[in-house]
Amino acid sequence: MAEPTAGGAAVTPPSPPGSRKSVTGTRGLVAAGFLLPALVLLGALVVYPIGYSVYRSFFDRAGSGFAGLGNYVEIFTDDTILTAVRNNAVWVVVAPTVATALGLIFAVLTERVRWGTAFKLIVFMPMAISMLAAGIIFRLVYEQDPDRGVANAVWVGVHDTFAESASYPRARPLPVHPLKAAGGGAFVTEEPVRAGTPARLPLIGVAAPDMPKEAEPAKAAAARGGEVTGTAWLDFTRGGGGTSNSIDAKELGLKGLKVEAVKDGRVVATATAAADGTFTLPAAADGALLRLPGSNFREQYNGVDWLGPSLVTPAIIGSYVWMWAGFAMVLIAAGLASLPRELLEAARVDGASEWQVFRRVTVPLLAPVLAVVLVTLMINVLKIFDLVFIIAPGSVQDDANVLALQLYRSSFGTDAHLGVGSAISVLLLLLVIPVMFFNIRRIRKETRR
């Protein structure tokens, strides 16, 4: 009850000790109320799955028998899982290093050019694509057929620029033709040729798409005294008809076919068939056998088997770098923009070259940013799954296998073993923890500064 004072105003007596709630206690309850939903979700979605995975990793396939460390032993004795462990080691070392190095190069080189922002935008754009979409894109890029796969289309184009490709990979003579097999994929005439008597070299087995666009209707070669002439043509008439060993009106010349004159096992003259199939050899070819070398008939170069057992992992790492180099570039460019310019200018004034400025000044100053990018990408590649699962064909998935993919296969595949799958998940957690610990420690050091 309030007591009146001398001036007539009422004064409330002080509350007895212990009857008033502390501000600190109220704030604690409010904070706990706000954190409780997050803590419940964290426990249900993170803590419980981790705990159950550790528990399940000590039991057998059925989950009823205690297996001890048997599942962990299987990880390091099963050939398929060991391949996944080795591939993960390659991923952790190569992918973050290459992506960070490219990001550093892009960030430095585009710092002073007008179109640097546009270039950075283009390089960063793959980050907007999901792993699923990127995997589908690169599955097509690495397609073996050069008519469909961009990588092999470029590779074959470069190869064919410096090395001649075969003209007619499946061409062959008929038994009634005046040609016979000579070994090594070559064909040779059964009888020597004579000057003044045109030779005939008919072949079959050339598909319409393999015929050169410049090929013209075959024409009988004219007889020339002192020279050996002849015609090489496709002895096949579309729609049927025609006569073997005879040049018919609708039959085409084998443009570019190489012809060699051979005497006593030695090539004495060579010629190449024209668009109408005709060719001419000098007088030295008189009395020689005509040989069509095997280089005319070998299979065309179809590029590199990017998704074969030996190249599938580097190919998939390439697709990952394509996606994440932009991420590294943006972070490094942000760090580069915050560097003290006076240090860079001072180094240049002292006579340092641009390479020395980059190596001795820029890179050391960017070391904290480079560490952030590198550690982030290392954690990311330890969990890589989507790209490997989508890009690698089923026949080579064992060769491209990684721990996250093996975790999926062991847990949900046709021959699922939840004990082994749980052991792999625990192994992945153990691999990530040191990297996370390093990252947290580095962040705390940066905060103290």
XYZ file of C-alpha atoms in Angstrom:
449
model
C 0.000 0.000 0.000
C 1.318 3.473 -0.958
C 2.165 5.837 1.935
C 1.592 9.616 1.717
C 4.597 11.924 1.917
C 4.895 15.381 3.424
C 3.886 16.974 0.160
C 0.870 14.698 -0.137
C 2.319 12.465 -2.930
C 2.036 8.715 -2.542
C 5.240 6.629 -2.549
C 5.242 2.915 -3.343
C 7.275 0.957 -0.812
C 10.204 -1.098 -2.249
C 9.553 -4.780 -3.071
C 11.046 -7.300 -0.719
C 14.246 -9.032 -1.942
C 13.673 -12.041 -4.299
C 10.217 -10.954 -5.396
C 11.414 -9.232 -8.657
C 12.516 -11.129 -11.841
C 15.993 -10.337 -13.099
C 16.382 -8.820 -16.545
C 19.020 -11.433 -17.356
C 16.656 -14.298 -16.590
C 13.905 -12.830 -18.755
C 16.285 -12.380 -21.661
C 17.488 -15.949 -21.267
C 13.954 -17.280 -21.518
C 13.221 -15.149 -24.567
C 16.438 -16.297 -26.261
C 15.620 -19.933 -25.450
C 12.137 -19.466 -26.902
C 13.553 -18.133 -30.156
C 16.269 -20.804 -30.380
C 14.054 -23.760 -29.465
C 12.528 -24.334 -32.969
C 15.970 -24.114 -34.559
C 17.441 -26.478 -31.953
C 14.613 -28.971 -32.505
C 15.164 -28.917 -36.266
C 18.940 -29.168 -35.815
C 18.528 -32.166 -33.533
C 15.998 -33.899 -35.789
C 17.744 -33.238 -39.110
C 21.432 -33.237 -38.144
C 22.272 -34.626 -34.707
C 19.923 -37.631 -34.786
C 20.898 -38.768 -38.344
C 24.589 -38.504 -37.453
C 24.116 -40.457 -34.237
C 22.007 -43.126 -35.916
C 24.499 -43.471 -38.790
C 27.317 -44.062 -36.329
C 25.170 -46.610 -34.471
C 24.048 -48.382 -37.685
C 27.608 -48.611 -39.001
C 28.407 -51.227 -36.343
C 25.673 -53.637 -37.477
C 25.361 -56.106 -40.350
C 23.270 -55.861 -43.520
C 20.020 -56.824 -41.772
C 20.705 -54.555 -38.795
C 20.128 -57.346 -36.279
C 23.683 -58.633 -35.780
C 26.564 -56.655 -34.306
C 29.374 -56.396 -36.861
C 31.859 -54.362 -34.881
C 34.408 -52.719 -37.158
C 33.666 -55.165 -39.982
C 31.942 -52.537 -42.125
C 34.897 -50.166 -41.755
C 37.293 -52.967 -42.682
C 35.245 -53.614 -45.834
C 35.646 -49.975 -46.883
C 39.414 -50.429 -47.107
C 39.385 -53.942 -48.569
C 36.625 -53.794 -51.197
C 38.131 -52.844 -54.597
C 35.149 -50.737 -55.673
C 35.141 -48.671 -52.470
C 38.934 -48.311 -52.564
C 38.597 -46.863 -56.064
C 36.113 -44.352 -54.655
C 38.569 -43.399 -51.889
C 41.398 -42.910 -54.406
C 39.178 -40.871 -56.727
C 38.078 -38.694 -53.825
C 41.740 -38.010 -53.038
C 42.289 -36.955 -56.666
C 39.207 -34.731 -56.524
C 40.288 -33.032 -53.273
C 43.777 -32.284 -54.585
C 43.082 -31.375 -58.222
C 39.627 -29.773 -58.498
C 39.926 -27.054 -55.776
C 43.500 -26.230 -56.825
C 42.672 -25.823 -60.505
C 39.448 -23.882 -59.846
C 41.211 -21.535 -57.395
C 44.166 -21.003 -59.749
C 41.862 -20.196 -62.670
C 39.796 -17.883 -60.475
C 42.969 -16.049 -59.414
C 44.166 -15.691 -63.015
C 40.779 -14.470 -64.252
C 40.423 -11.991 -61.383
C 43.886 -10.499 -61.903
C 43.793 -10.357 -65.702
C 40.336 -8.776 -65.888
C 40.991 -6.157 -63.210
C 42.127 -3.421 -65.594
C 40.196 -4.078 -68.814
C 36.927 -2.415 -69.736
C 35.158 -5.629 -70.556
C 36.340 -7.293 -67.323
C 32.876 -7.099 -65.738
C 31.244 -8.730 -68.764
C 33.883 -11.459 -68.769
C 33.374 -12.117 -65.056
C 29.635 -12.330 -65.615
C 30.098 -14.921 -68.357
C 32.520 -16.996 -66.266
C 30.192 -16.829 -63.251
C 27.063 -17.796 -65.203
C 27.585 -21.596 -64.855
C 27.026 -21.159 -61.106
C 23.374 -20.441 -61.929
C 23.063 -23.926 -63.458
C 22.227 -26.870 -61.242
C 24.571 -29.834 -61.007
C 21.928 -31.947 -62.740
C 21.737 -29.618 -65.735
C 25.526 -29.266 -65.902
C 25.875 -33.051 -65.855
C 23.464 -33.428 -68.770
C 25.295 -30.698 -70.711
C 28.688 -32.326 -70.269
C 27.351 -35.806 -70.977
C 26.584 -34.436 -74.443
C 29.851 -32.471 -74.656
C 31.851 -35.677 -74.045
C 29.794 -37.789 -76.474
C 32.071 -40.095 -78.493
C 30.451 -39.326 -81.854
C 32.118 -36.151 -83.258
C 28.814 -35.225 -84.903
C 27.217 -34.908 -81.445
C 29.987 -34.322 -78.905
C 31.553 -30.851 -78.933
C 34.829 -32.011 -77.343
C 35.447 -34.670 -79.981
C 34.257 -32.414 -82.791
C 36.992 -29.920 -81.857
C 39.565 -32.643 -81.239
C 38.883 -34.404 -84.550
C 38.960 -31.070 -86.386
C 42.400 -30.282 -84.967
C 43.630 -33.829 -85.657
C 42.447 -33.795 -89.253
C 44.169 -30.442 -89.794
C 47.586 -31.978 -89.105
C 46.979 -35.621 -90.058
C 45.192 -36.974 -93.091
C 42.113 -39.030 -92.397
C 41.187 -42.178 -94.284
C 39.175 -41.674 -97.450
C 37.045 -44.810 -97.606
C 37.132 -46.785 -94.344
C 35.013 -49.777 -95.390
C 35.741 -49.988 -99.103
C 36.681 -53.406 -100.541
C 36.780 -55.242 -103.898
C 34.413 -57.974 -105.041
C 35.823 -61.461 -105.693
C 35.327 -60.862 -109.437
C 37.315 -57.609 -109.337
C 40.939 -57.504 -110.536
C 42.110 -56.759 -106.989
C 43.146 -58.984 -104.087
C 44.092 -58.454 -100.448
C 47.755 -57.657 -99.864
C 47.929 -57.541 -96.042
C 47.799 -54.566 -93.721
C 44.408 -53.589 -95.130
C 45.852 -52.909 -98.610
C 44.698 -54.262 -101.980
C 46.851 -54.985 -105.039
C 46.107 -55.807 -108.684
C 46.391 -59.459 -109.653
C 48.293 -58.624 -112.862
C 50.960 -55.997 -113.656
C 49.758 -52.921 -115.533
C 51.072 -51.698 -118.849
C 51.556 -48.239 -120.310
C 48.929 -47.424 -122.898
C 46.405 -49.837 -121.359
C 44.107 -48.067 -118.825
C 43.826 -49.897 -115.491
C 40.546 -50.382 -113.685
C 40.312 -50.342 -109.877
C 36.675 -50.932 -108.875
C 35.608 -51.018 -105.207
C 32.376 -51.414 -103.273
C 31.306 -50.852 -99.663
C 31.435 -47.061 -99.581
C 28.350 -45.592 -97.896
C 26.782 -42.533 -99.493
C 27.695 -40.225 -96.529
C 31.366 -41.282 -96.882
C 31.578 -40.221 -100.522
C 33.288 -36.830 -101.015
C 30.921 -34.051 -102.009
C 33.236 -33.212 -104.905
C 33.018 -36.726 -106.380
C 31.979 -36.759 -110.038
C 30.646 -39.510 -112.305
C 33.458 -41.945 -113.041
C 35.139 -41.645 -116.411
C 37.264 -44.157 -118.281
C 40.861 -42.974 -118.402
C 42.322 -42.194 -121.801
C 45.255 -44.317 -123.001
C 48.575 -42.442 -123.120
C 51.755 -43.788 -124.599
C 54.558 -44.027 -122.060
C 52.255 -43.463 -119.051
C 50.067 -45.729 -116.939
C 46.523 -44.403 -116.601
C 43.470 -45.813 -114.891
C 40.234 -45.215 -113.048
C 39.280 -45.962 -109.425
C 35.531 -45.870 -108.920
C 32.659 -47.110 -106.776
C 31.372 -50.121 -108.697
C 27.822 -49.746 -107.410
C 24.776 -48.290 -109.128
C 22.057 -46.798 -106.951
C 18.712 -48.434 -107.563
C 20.296 -51.613 -108.887
C 21.564 -52.616 -112.265
C 25.005 -51.980 -113.641
C 27.763 -54.357 -114.664
C 30.702 -55.421 -112.475
C 34.111 -54.175 -113.617
C 32.407 -51.752 -115.970
C 32.035 -47.999 -115.459
C 28.311 -47.248 -115.562
C 26.766 -43.799 -115.964
C 25.587 -43.387 -112.340
C 28.769 -44.623 -110.670
C 31.095 -42.125 -108.992
C 34.855 -41.767 -108.964
C 36.762 -42.364 -105.733
C 38.274 -38.901 -105.343
C 41.467 -38.777 -103.271
C 42.177 -42.526 -103.367
C 45.917 -43.140 -103.202
C 47.467 -45.478 -105.782
C 51.007 -46.866 -105.604
C 53.046 -48.625 -108.308
C 55.114 -51.434 -106.746
C 58.027 -53.272 -108.348
C 60.005 -55.909 -106.461
C 58.413 -54.760 -103.189
C 59.456 -51.132 -103.744
C 57.149 -48.198 -104.490
C 58.325 -46.616 -107.745
C 55.484 -44.110 -108.293
C 52.354 -42.771 -106.605
C 49.209 -40.973 -107.736
C 45.934 -39.682 -106.308
C 42.585 -40.202 -108.041
C 40.826 -37.102 -109.357
C 37.149 -36.244 -108.759
C 36.135 -38.553 -111.634
C 38.412 -41.340 -110.358
C 41.087 -41.042 -113.048
C 44.800 -41.103 -112.225
C 48.096 -41.039 -114.120
C 51.426 -42.671 -113.265
C 54.778 -42.060 -114.984
C 56.525 -44.523 -117.267
C 58.352 -46.009 -114.273
C 55.077 -47.724 -113.324
C 55.047 -49.801 -116.534
C 55.009 -53.483 -115.562
C 54.344 -52.759 -111.878
C 51.537 -53.949 -109.650
C 49.126 -51.226 -108.541
C 48.531 -51.164 -104.792
C 45.858 -49.332 -102.865
C 47.564 -48.776 -99.451
C 45.762 -49.555 -96.224
C 45.752 -45.860 -95.285
C 42.841 -45.493 -97.721
C 40.681 -47.907 -95.760
C 41.426 -47.607 -92.046
C 38.619 -46.435 -89.790
C 38.265 -42.677 -89.540
C 39.639 -40.994 -86.441
C 36.752 -40.488 -84.022
C 38.543 -38.556 -81.330
C 39.174 -39.386 -77.682
C 37.076 -41.639 -75.497
C 36.527 -38.936 -72.870
C 34.187 -41.128 -70.842
C 36.382 -44.213 -71.011
C 37.903 -45.805 -67.894
C 41.155 -43.821 -68.048
C 39.792 -40.305 -68.720
C 36.361 -40.262 -67.100
C 37.528 -38.760 -63.768
C 39.602 -35.929 -65.354
C 36.683 -35.231 -67.714
C 34.214 -34.880 -64.839
C 36.683 -32.712 -62.897
C 36.808 -30.476 -65.978
C 33.046 -29.983 -65.826
C 33.292 -29.159 -62.103
C 35.991 -26.552 -62.748
C 33.802 -25.038 -65.482
C 31.082 -24.512 -62.882
C 33.119 -23.354 -59.882
C 35.948 -21.288 -61.395
C 33.488 -18.381 -61.535
C 32.779 -18.717 -57.820
C 36.503 -18.580 -57.046
C 36.991 -15.640 -59.403
C 34.258 -13.513 -57.781
C 35.569 -14.048 -54.239
C 39.169 -13.416 -55.248
C 38.165 -10.311 -57.240
C 36.430 -8.956 -54.116
C 39.592 -9.540 -52.112
C 41.684 -7.991 -54.867
C 39.556 -4.825 -54.808
C 40.289 -4.357 -51.102
C 44.083 -4.581 -51.427
C 46.021 -1.402 -50.532
C 46.997 0.039 -53.905
C 49.896 1.978 -52.462
C 51.754 -1.274 -51.784
C 51.346 -2.414 -55.389
C 52.420 0.970 -56.731
C 55.381 1.101 -54.357
C 56.577 -2.265 -55.663
C 56.293 -1.031 -59.248
C 58.150 2.183 -58.411
C 60.940 0.096 -56.873
C 61.374 -1.607 -60.243
C 59.436 -4.837 -59.735
C 57.992 -6.433 -62.856
C 54.300 -7.290 -63.061
C 55.114 -10.959 -62.461
C 57.136 -10.055 -59.353
C 54.334 -7.809 -58.089
C 51.868 -10.638 -58.609
C 54.046 -13.302 -56.973
C 55.615 -11.299 -54.132
C 52.847 -8.833 -53.260
C 49.426 -9.736 -54.664
C 49.382 -13.442 -53.836
C 50.649 -13.069 -50.230
C 48.100 -10.321 -49.549
C 45.352 -12.504 -51.033
C 46.373 -15.555 -48.983
C 43.362 -15.330 -46.581
C 40.905 -15.095 -49.480
C 42.627 -17.938 -51.350
C 42.399 -20.067 -48.192
C 38.653 -19.402 -47.929
C 38.074 -20.394 -51.563
C 40.301 -23.466 -51.378
C 38.772 -24.799 -48.154
C 35.213 -24.150 -49.362
C 35.864 -26.059 -52.587
C 37.560 -28.913 -50.712
C 34.481 -29.379 -48.539
C 32.341 -29.178 -51.665
C 34.237 -31.847 -53.621
C 34.190 -34.268 -50.696
C 30.417 -34.393 -51.209
C 30.459 -34.500 -55.029
C 27.778 -36.834 -56.337
C 25.551 -35.336 -59.040
C 28.146 -34.814 -61.766
C 29.660 -38.284 -61.376
C 26.291 -40.010 -61.300
C 25.019 -38.228 -64.428
C 28.113 -37.899 -66.620
C 29.765 -41.298 -66.100
C 28.086 -44.057 -68.174
C 27.023 -47.157 -66.277
C 29.885 -49.182 -67.759
C 32.546 -46.916 -66.188
C 30.835 -45.768 -63.003
C 33.081 -48.085 -61.020
C 36.111 -46.292 -62.496
C 34.668 -42.814 -61.771
C 33.292 -43.811 -58.382
C 33.540 -41.412 -55.420
C 32.533 -41.833 -51.779
C 29.238 -39.950 -52.045
C 28.209 -42.039 -55.062
C 29.283 -45.236 -53.302
C 27.275 -44.138 -50.251
C 24.195 -43.904 -52.471
C 24.879 -47.233 -54.167
C 25.560 -49.041 -50.886
C 22.485 -47.593 -49.184
C 19.897 -47.616 -51.965
C 21.293 -49.828 -54.747
C 20.064 -53.248 -55.788
C 22.508 -54.910 -53.392
C 22.069 -52.423 -50.539
C 24.118 -52.863 -47.364
C 23.074 -50.191 -44.886
C 25.913 -51.062 -42.528
C 28.546 -50.305 -45.173
C 26.598 -47.242 -46.346
C 26.514 -45.881 -42.793
C 30.241 -46.571 -42.377
C 30.952 -44.596 -45.586
C 28.854 -41.687 -44.293
C 30.812 -41.679 -41.038
C 34.071 -41.733 -43.022
C 32.928 -38.727 -45.044
C 32.066 -36.900 -41.814
C 35.517 -37.649 -40.419
C 37.139 -36.343 -43.603
C 35.130 -33.107 -43.515
C 35.693 -32.339 -39.809
C 39.445 -31.477 -40.066
C 38.771 -29.140 -42.992
C 35.921 -27.470 -41.095
C 38.098 -27.184 -37.979
C 40.851 -25.502 -40.016
C 38.301 -23.099 -41.524
C 36.797 -22.179 -38.131
C 40.244 -21.648 -36.632
C 41.263 -19.415 -39.508
C 38.060 -17.361 -39.204
C 38.682 -16.840 -35.478
C 42.209 -15.618 -36.192
C 40.858 -13.184 -38.754
C 38.244 -11.950 -36.244
C 40.881 -11.263 -33.583
C 42.742 -9.037 -36.022
